Amino acid sequence: MAGHSKWANIKHRKARQDASRGKIWTKVIREITVAAKDGPDPADNPRLRLALEKANSANMPKDTIERTIKKASGADGTSYEEVTFEGYASNGVAVFVECTTDNNNRTVANIRATFSKYGGNLGTNGSLEFIFDRKGVFAIALENMDLEMEEFEMELIDAGLEEMEKEEDIILVYTDFADFSAMQKKLEELSIEVQSAELQRIPTNNKTLDVDKSKSVLKMIDKFEEDEDVQQVFHNMEQF
């Protein structure tokens, strides 16, 4: 699969997020709110199950999680809309931004302003479809593995396994977006503890920049991730 270390990107993003727990909780609460609209029981709602995993990873209090689900399931729950933005940063780096918002006009204005401030351009929806593939990515610590790699791979094929690779002490399992829930359930059946489970947009090709040229792109990404409406940011930049 094309691209630089995807697990390194996950760790890098989480390290930045850990600097502000309050912002993480705000983003996760929005994920739970949107997911719970499809049902309050995580056993029957894989999207909610994923949001709850993120909440637990962020050490969100149980009562906060329960209140959020209860409020989202009621008629008076805040109405959030999921919107995505596609564009280019400086030096032709493709950037895909996923947002959850209760005020689309505000979000559009903020995203457009950030692109412009750092020398980028907001494009039209669908303009980056040829650059990113939407995949499910599961990270599993080797120490949590009781199966041999070959046996493990055979177990996952029926659940939609597309690729499996090892990076450092982590096994990365990739599925198509449509097979995310099936893989999630399969890993649970195998009693495999998952360190991270995410829906990602994996670049099919990369834009390689040196350190100096990449600085403005990284500043743009950091600015996006400071925005409470922004859930995830993906790009195809690779440094050398």
Tab-separated table of C-alpha atoms in Angstrom:
chain	number	residue	atom	x	y	z
A	1	MET	CA	0.000	0.000	0.000
A	2	ALA	CA	1.400	3.388	-0.960
A	3	GLY	CA	2.351	5.854	1.740
A	4	HIS	CA	4.732	6.475	4.552
A	5	SER	CA	4.363	5.041	8.057
A	6	LYS	CA	0.645	5.233	8.776
A	7	TRP	CA	1.093	4.032	12.355
A	8	ALA	CA	3.624	6.813	12.888
A	9	ASN	CA	0.985	9.269	11.691
A	10	ILE	CA	-1.548	7.866	14.152
A	11	LYS	CA	0.897	8.176	17.037
A	12	HIS	CA	1.930	11.681	15.969
A	13	ARG	CA	-1.677	12.846	15.851
A	14	LYS	CA	-2.507	11.324	19.226
A	15	ALA	CA	0.556	12.927	20.804
A	16	ARG	CA	-0.647	16.346	19.676
A	17	GLN	CA	-4.170	15.654	20.882
A	18	ASP	CA	-2.990	14.493	24.289
A	19	ALA	CA	-1.744	18.036	24.947
A	20	SER	CA	-5.369	19.186	25.333
A	21	ARG	CA	-7.710	16.645	26.898
A	22	GLY	CA	-10.617	19.097	26.906
A	23	LYS	CA	-10.528	19.417	23.126
A	24	ILE	CA	-10.283	15.648	22.731
A	25	TRP	CA	-13.351	15.163	24.895
A	26	THR	CA	-15.276	17.761	22.892
A	27	LYS	CA	-14.487	15.939	19.656
A	28	VAL	CA	-15.321	12.505	21.103
A	29	ILE	CA	-18.608	13.766	22.567
A	30	ARG	CA	-19.585	14.912	19.084
A	31	GLU	CA	-18.656	11.496	17.658
A	32	ILE	CA	-20.770	9.760	20.305
A	33	THR	CA	-23.673	12.161	19.695
A	34	VAL	CA	-23.712	11.493	15.957
A	35	ALA	CA	-23.213	7.735	16.345
A	36	ALA	CA	-25.916	7.351	19.014
A	37	LYS	CA	-28.538	8.641	16.575
A	38	ASP	CA	-28.333	5.164	14.982
A	39	GLY	CA	-29.136	3.497	18.307
A	40	PRO	CA	-27.943	3.719	21.936
A	41	ASP	CA	-26.741	0.106	22.198
A	42	PRO	CA	-23.088	-0.289	21.117
A	43	ALA	CA	-23.634	-4.030	20.610
A	44	ASP	CA	-25.906	-3.197	17.665
A	45	ASN	CA	-24.165	0.002	16.619
A	46	PRO	CA	-20.546	-0.491	15.479
A	47	ARG	CA	-20.042	3.210	14.948
A	48	LEU	CA	-21.041	3.952	18.531
A	49	ARG	CA	-18.783	1.131	19.693
A	50	LEU	CA	-15.854	2.801	17.935
A	51	ALA	CA	-16.708	6.186	19.464
A	52	LEU	CA	-16.848	4.618	22.926
A	53	GLU	CA	-13.436	3.044	22.399
A	54	LYS	CA	-12.064	6.500	21.649
A	55	ALA	CA	-13.802	7.873	24.752
A	56	ASN	CA	-12.222	5.196	26.923
A	57	SER	CA	-8.809	5.814	25.360
A	58	ALA	CA	-9.210	9.505	26.226
A	59	ASN	CA	-10.086	8.562	29.843
A	60	MET	CA	-13.503	10.176	29.579
A	61	PRO	CA	-15.598	9.623	32.744
A	62	LYS	CA	-18.267	6.954	32.450
A	63	ASP	CA	-21.050	9.292	33.606
A	64	THR	CA	-20.115	11.797	30.897
A	65	ILE	CA	-20.337	9.062	28.268
A	66	GLU	CA	-23.699	7.845	29.562
A	67	ARG	CA	-25.136	11.385	29.679
A	68	THR	CA	-23.984	12.020	26.124
A	69	ILE	CA	-25.634	8.843	24.795
A	70	LYS	CA	-28.858	9.553	26.689
A	71	LYS	CA	-29.013	13.138	25.440
A	72	ALA	CA	-28.199	12.155	21.857
A	73	SER	CA	-30.920	9.490	21.874
A	74	GLY	CA	-33.556	12.009	22.975
A	75	ALA	CA	-35.467	14.543	20.940
A	76	ASP	CA	-33.626	17.476	22.553
A	77	GLY	CA	-30.151	16.310	21.559
A	78	THR	CA	-27.879	18.758	19.760
A	79	SER	CA	-28.074	18.289	16.013
A	80	TYR	CA	-24.648	17.821	14.448
A	81	GLU	CA	-23.915	17.570	10.748
A	82	GLU	CA	-20.967	15.691	9.291
A	83	VAL	CA	-19.185	17.620	6.557
A	84	THR	CA	-15.919	17.108	4.709
A	85	PHE	CA	-13.579	19.522	2.974
A	86	GLU	CA	-10.953	18.864	0.325
A	87	GLY	CA	-8.191	21.115	-0.853
A	88	TYR	CA	-4.502	21.676	-1.338
A	89	ALA	CA	-1.890	23.054	1.020
A	90	SER	CA	1.242	24.768	-0.252
A	91	ASN	CA	3.481	22.848	-2.676
A	92	GLY	CA	0.547	20.763	-3.927
A	93	VAL	CA	-0.068	18.686	-0.784
A	94	ALA	CA	-3.577	17.207	-0.774
A	95	VAL	CA	-5.531	17.754	2.463
A	96	PHE	CA	-8.816	16.111	3.479
A	97	VAL	CA	-10.644	17.495	6.544
A	98	GLU	CA	-13.511	15.698	8.310
A	99	CYS	CA	-15.759	17.821	10.533
A	100	THR	CA	-18.781	17.515	12.796
A	101	THR	CA	-20.603	20.809	13.279
A	102	ASP	CA	-23.765	22.438	14.592
A	103	ASN	CA	-23.137	25.517	12.439
A	104	ASN	CA	-22.047	24.762	8.896
A	105	ASN	CA	-21.552	28.425	7.929
A	106	ARG	CA	-19.065	28.892	10.769
A	107	THR	CA	-17.193	25.739	9.877
A	108	VAL	CA	-16.950	26.553	6.173
A	109	ALA	CA	-15.635	30.026	6.968
A	110	ASN	CA	-13.031	28.699	9.407
A	111	ILE	CA	-11.796	25.947	7.085
A	112	ARG	CA	-11.546	28.317	4.119
A	113	ALA	CA	-9.676	30.884	6.240
A	114	THR	CA	-7.131	28.301	7.418
A	115	PHE	CA	-6.453	27.069	3.888
A	116	SER	CA	-5.934	30.662	2.758
A	117	LYS	CA	-3.773	31.711	5.717
A	118	TYR	CA	-1.204	29.005	5.039
A	119	GLY	CA	-1.045	29.346	1.267
A	120	GLY	CA	-3.547	26.651	0.371
A	121	ASN	CA	-6.826	26.479	-1.523
A	122	LEU	CA	-10.169	24.945	-0.607
A	123	GLY	CA	-11.415	22.730	-3.433
A	124	THR	CA	-14.712	21.102	-4.309
A	125	ASN	CA	-16.041	17.904	-2.759
A	126	GLY	CA	-14.861	14.875	-4.697
A	127	SER	CA	-11.773	16.579	-6.083
A	128	LEU	CA	-9.442	14.334	-4.069
A	129	GLU	CA	-11.215	11.007	-4.532
A	130	PHE	CA	-8.377	9.762	-6.733
A	131	ILE	CA	-5.770	10.524	-4.046
A	132	PHE	CA	-7.301	8.935	-0.926
A	133	ASP	CA	-8.783	5.488	-0.265
A	134	ARG	CA	-11.022	5.144	2.783
A	135	LYS	CA	-9.853	2.207	4.887
A	136	GLY	CA	-10.355	0.643	8.268
A	137	VAL	CA	-7.066	0.461	10.176
A	138	PHE	CA	-6.628	-1.679	13.276
A	139	ALA	CA	-3.426	-1.498	15.329
A	140	ILE	CA	-2.627	-4.499	17.530
A	141	ALA	CA	0.318	-4.771	19.897
A	142	LEU	CA	2.415	-7.859	19.205
A	143	GLU	CA	2.406	-8.675	22.903
A	144	ASN	CA	-1.376	-9.122	22.720
A	145	MET	CA	-1.109	-11.765	20.001
A	146	ASP	CA	-1.593	-15.435	20.892
A	147	LEU	CA	-1.818	-16.628	17.276
A	148	GLU	CA	0.918	-17.204	14.744
A	149	MET	CA	0.944	-14.532	12.044
A	150	GLU	CA	-0.055	-16.933	9.259
A	151	GLU	CA	-2.890	-18.402	11.319
A	152	PHE	CA	-4.029	-14.921	12.319
A	153	GLU	CA	-4.071	-13.777	8.695
A	154	MET	CA	-6.182	-16.766	7.638
A	155	GLU	CA	-8.685	-16.013	10.410
A	156	LEU	CA	-9.136	-12.446	9.164
A	157	ILE	CA	-9.538	-13.093	5.437
A	158	ASP	CA	-13.266	-13.840	5.681
A	159	ALA	CA	-13.732	-10.606	7.647
A	160	GLY	CA	-12.388	-8.545	4.758
A	161	LEU	CA	-8.653	-8.411	5.386
A	162	GLU	CA	-6.916	-6.519	2.571
A	163	GLU	CA	-3.429	-6.173	3.969
A	164	MET	CA	-1.508	-6.872	7.149
A	165	GLU	CA	1.885	-5.437	7.996
A	166	LYS	CA	4.221	-5.078	10.931
A	167	GLU	CA	5.646	-1.755	12.056
A	168	GLU	CA	7.907	-1.779	15.116
A	169	ASP	CA	5.988	-3.770	17.760
A	170	ILE	CA	2.605	-3.177	16.124
A	171	ILE	CA	0.578	-5.240	13.636
A	172	LEU	CA	-1.539	-3.149	11.280
A	173	VAL	CA	-4.666	-4.695	9.773
A	174	TYR	CA	-6.315	-2.966	6.803
A	175	THR	CA	-9.852	-3.448	5.495
A	176	ASP	CA	-12.106	-1.698	3.051
A	177	PHE	CA	-14.372	0.918	4.625
A	178	ALA	CA	-17.392	-1.357	4.075
A	179	ASP	CA	-15.746	-4.219	6.009
A	180	PHE	CA	-14.782	-2.197	9.092
A	181	SER	CA	-17.632	-3.494	11.263
A	182	ALA	CA	-17.063	-7.121	10.216
A	183	MET	CA	-13.370	-6.901	11.098
A	184	GLN	CA	-14.193	-5.227	14.389
A	185	LYS	CA	-16.493	-8.112	15.319
A	186	LYS	CA	-13.979	-10.744	14.153
A	187	LEU	CA	-11.223	-9.346	16.343
A	188	GLU	CA	-13.631	-9.330	19.281
A	189	GLU	CA	-14.504	-12.988	18.608
A	190	LEU	CA	-10.797	-13.837	18.624
A	191	SER	CA	-10.392	-11.922	21.918
A	192	ILE	CA	-7.707	-9.766	20.311
A	193	GLU	CA	-7.126	-6.520	22.199
A	194	VAL	CA	-7.013	-3.676	19.685
A	195	GLN	CA	-4.775	-0.738	20.513
A	196	SER	CA	-6.376	1.538	17.939
A	197	ALA	CA	-9.287	1.164	15.496
A	198	GLU	CA	-9.858	3.985	13.047
A	199	LEU	CA	-11.412	4.847	9.717
A	200	GLN	CA	-8.657	6.569	7.765
A	201	ARG	CA	-8.142	8.065	4.344
A	202	ILE	CA	-4.923	6.503	3.063
A	203	PRO	CA	-3.091	8.365	0.278
A	204	THR	CA	-2.532	6.383	-2.913
A	205	ASN	CA	0.414	8.614	-3.774
A	206	ASN	CA	2.588	10.986	-1.769
A	207	LYS	CA	3.944	14.495	-2.216
A	208	THR	CA	7.523	14.535	-0.963
A	209	LEU	CA	8.790	17.786	0.571
A	210	ASP	CA	11.930	18.786	2.417
A	211	VAL	CA	11.739	19.973	6.032
A	212	ASP	CA	11.592	23.682	5.232
A	213	LYS	CA	8.792	23.357	2.668
A	214	SER	CA	6.794	21.076	4.935
A	215	LYS	CA	6.656	23.574	7.819
A	216	SER	CA	3.733	25.587	6.454
A	217	VAL	CA	1.787	22.384	5.773
A	218	LEU	CA	2.339	21.138	9.324
A	219	LYS	CA	1.272	24.524	10.710
A	220	MET	CA	-1.915	24.286	8.649
A	221	ILE	CA	-2.661	20.784	9.930
A	222	ASP	CA	-2.072	21.857	13.535
A	223	LYS	CA	-4.410	24.825	13.021
A	224	PHE	CA	-7.123	22.569	11.625
A	225	GLU	CA	-6.821	20.181	14.564
A	226	GLU	CA	-7.178	23.057	17.035
A	227	ASP	CA	-10.663	23.691	15.602
A	228	GLU	CA	-13.330	21.969	17.712
A	229	ASP	CA	-15.398	21.269	14.582
A	230	VAL	CA	-12.565	19.249	13.018
A	231	GLN	CA	-12.536	15.533	13.786
A	232	GLN	CA	-9.691	14.285	11.579
A	233	VAL	CA	-7.217	15.649	9.037
A	234	PHE	CA	-5.558	13.542	6.344
A	235	HIS	CA	-2.815	14.515	3.894
A	236	ASN	CA	-0.407	12.956	1.438
A	237	MET	CA	2.767	14.777	2.464
A	238	GLU	CA	5.945	12.840	3.066
A	239	GLN	CA	9.118	14.468	4.395
A	240	PHE	CA	12.697	13.710	3.431
